[in-house]
Coordinates of C-alpha atoms in Angstrom, one line a residue:
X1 CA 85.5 102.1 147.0
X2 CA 88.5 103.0 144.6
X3 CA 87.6 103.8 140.5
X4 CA 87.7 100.3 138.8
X5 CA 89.6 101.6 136.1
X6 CA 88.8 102.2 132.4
X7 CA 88.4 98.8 129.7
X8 CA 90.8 99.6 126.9
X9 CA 91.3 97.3 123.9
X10 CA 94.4 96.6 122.4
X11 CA 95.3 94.4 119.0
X12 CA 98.5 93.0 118.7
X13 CA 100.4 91.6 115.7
X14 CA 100.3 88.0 115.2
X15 CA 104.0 87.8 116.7
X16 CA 103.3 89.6 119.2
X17 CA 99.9 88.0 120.4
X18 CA 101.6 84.4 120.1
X19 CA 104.5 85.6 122.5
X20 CA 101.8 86.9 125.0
X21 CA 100.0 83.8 124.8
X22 CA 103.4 82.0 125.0
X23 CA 104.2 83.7 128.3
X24 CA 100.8 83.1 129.9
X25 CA 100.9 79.8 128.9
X26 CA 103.8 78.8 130.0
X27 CA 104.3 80.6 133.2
X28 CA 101.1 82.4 134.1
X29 CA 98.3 79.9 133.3
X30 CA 96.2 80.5 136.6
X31 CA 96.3 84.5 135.9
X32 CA 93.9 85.6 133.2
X33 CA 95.7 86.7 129.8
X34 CA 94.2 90.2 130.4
X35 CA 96.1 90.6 133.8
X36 CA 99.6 89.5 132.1
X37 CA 98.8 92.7 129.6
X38 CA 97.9 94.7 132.1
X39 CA 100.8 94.0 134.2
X40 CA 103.1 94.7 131.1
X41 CA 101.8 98.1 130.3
X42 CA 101.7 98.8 133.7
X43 CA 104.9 98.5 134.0
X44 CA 106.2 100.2 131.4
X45 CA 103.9 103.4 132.0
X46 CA 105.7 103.3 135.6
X47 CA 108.7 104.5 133.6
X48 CA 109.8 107.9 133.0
X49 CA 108.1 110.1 130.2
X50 CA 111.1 110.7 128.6
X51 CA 111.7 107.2 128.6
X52 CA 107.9 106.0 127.9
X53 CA 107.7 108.6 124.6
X54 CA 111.8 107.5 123.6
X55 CA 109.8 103.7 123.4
X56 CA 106.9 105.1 121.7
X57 CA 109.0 106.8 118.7
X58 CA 111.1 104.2 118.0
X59 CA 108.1 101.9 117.7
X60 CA 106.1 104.6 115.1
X61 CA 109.3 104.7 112.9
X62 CA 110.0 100.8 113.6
X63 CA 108.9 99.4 109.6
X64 CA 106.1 97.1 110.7
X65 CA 107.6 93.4 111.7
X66 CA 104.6 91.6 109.6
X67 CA 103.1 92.8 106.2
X68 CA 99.6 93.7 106.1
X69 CA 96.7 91.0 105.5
X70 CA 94.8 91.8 103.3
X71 CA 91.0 91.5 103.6
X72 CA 89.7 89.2 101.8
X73 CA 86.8 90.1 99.3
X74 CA 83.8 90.5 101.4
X75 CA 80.9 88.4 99.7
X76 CA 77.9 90.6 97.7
X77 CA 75.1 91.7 100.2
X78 CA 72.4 89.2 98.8
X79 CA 69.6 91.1 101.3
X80 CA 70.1 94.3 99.7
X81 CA 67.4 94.0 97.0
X82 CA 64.1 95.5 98.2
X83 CA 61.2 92.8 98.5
X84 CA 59.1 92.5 95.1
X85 CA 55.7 93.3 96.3
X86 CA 53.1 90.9 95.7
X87 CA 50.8 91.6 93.2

């Protein structure tokens, strides 16, 4: 039986993801999402290194498309007091 590959994760912008979803939607409904991905990158690690690490430096010194969110203020941990002990 052949190796069933490794899970990798990937996060995309908020562009990007909406153009995925976009192109799923639109003409690959019956595949899964993660098969349109996976066909992408697949394709473009087919390509020659030089090419593949040409892509990859132009995207590092690419300014970012998006600004940064922010994170919110995460809310006081009201569990971190100890328990009084009963008297």
């Amino acid at each position: 039986m052949g190796d069933p590959g490794r899970t990798i994760h990937i996060r995309l912008s908020p562009r990007l993801q909406r153009k995925l979803e976009r192109l799923h939607g639109e003409h690959y409904a019956g595949l899964p999402l993660s098969t349109i991905a996976k066909l992408l990158l697949a394709d473009q690690l087919q390509k020659d290194d030089e090419v593949v690490l040409e892509i990859i430096q132009n995207q590092i010194r690419r300014p970012l498309d998006e600004p940064a969110v922010s994170k919110e203020p995460r809310m006081p941990n009201l569990n971190s007091q100890r328990h009084r002990q009963r008297r």
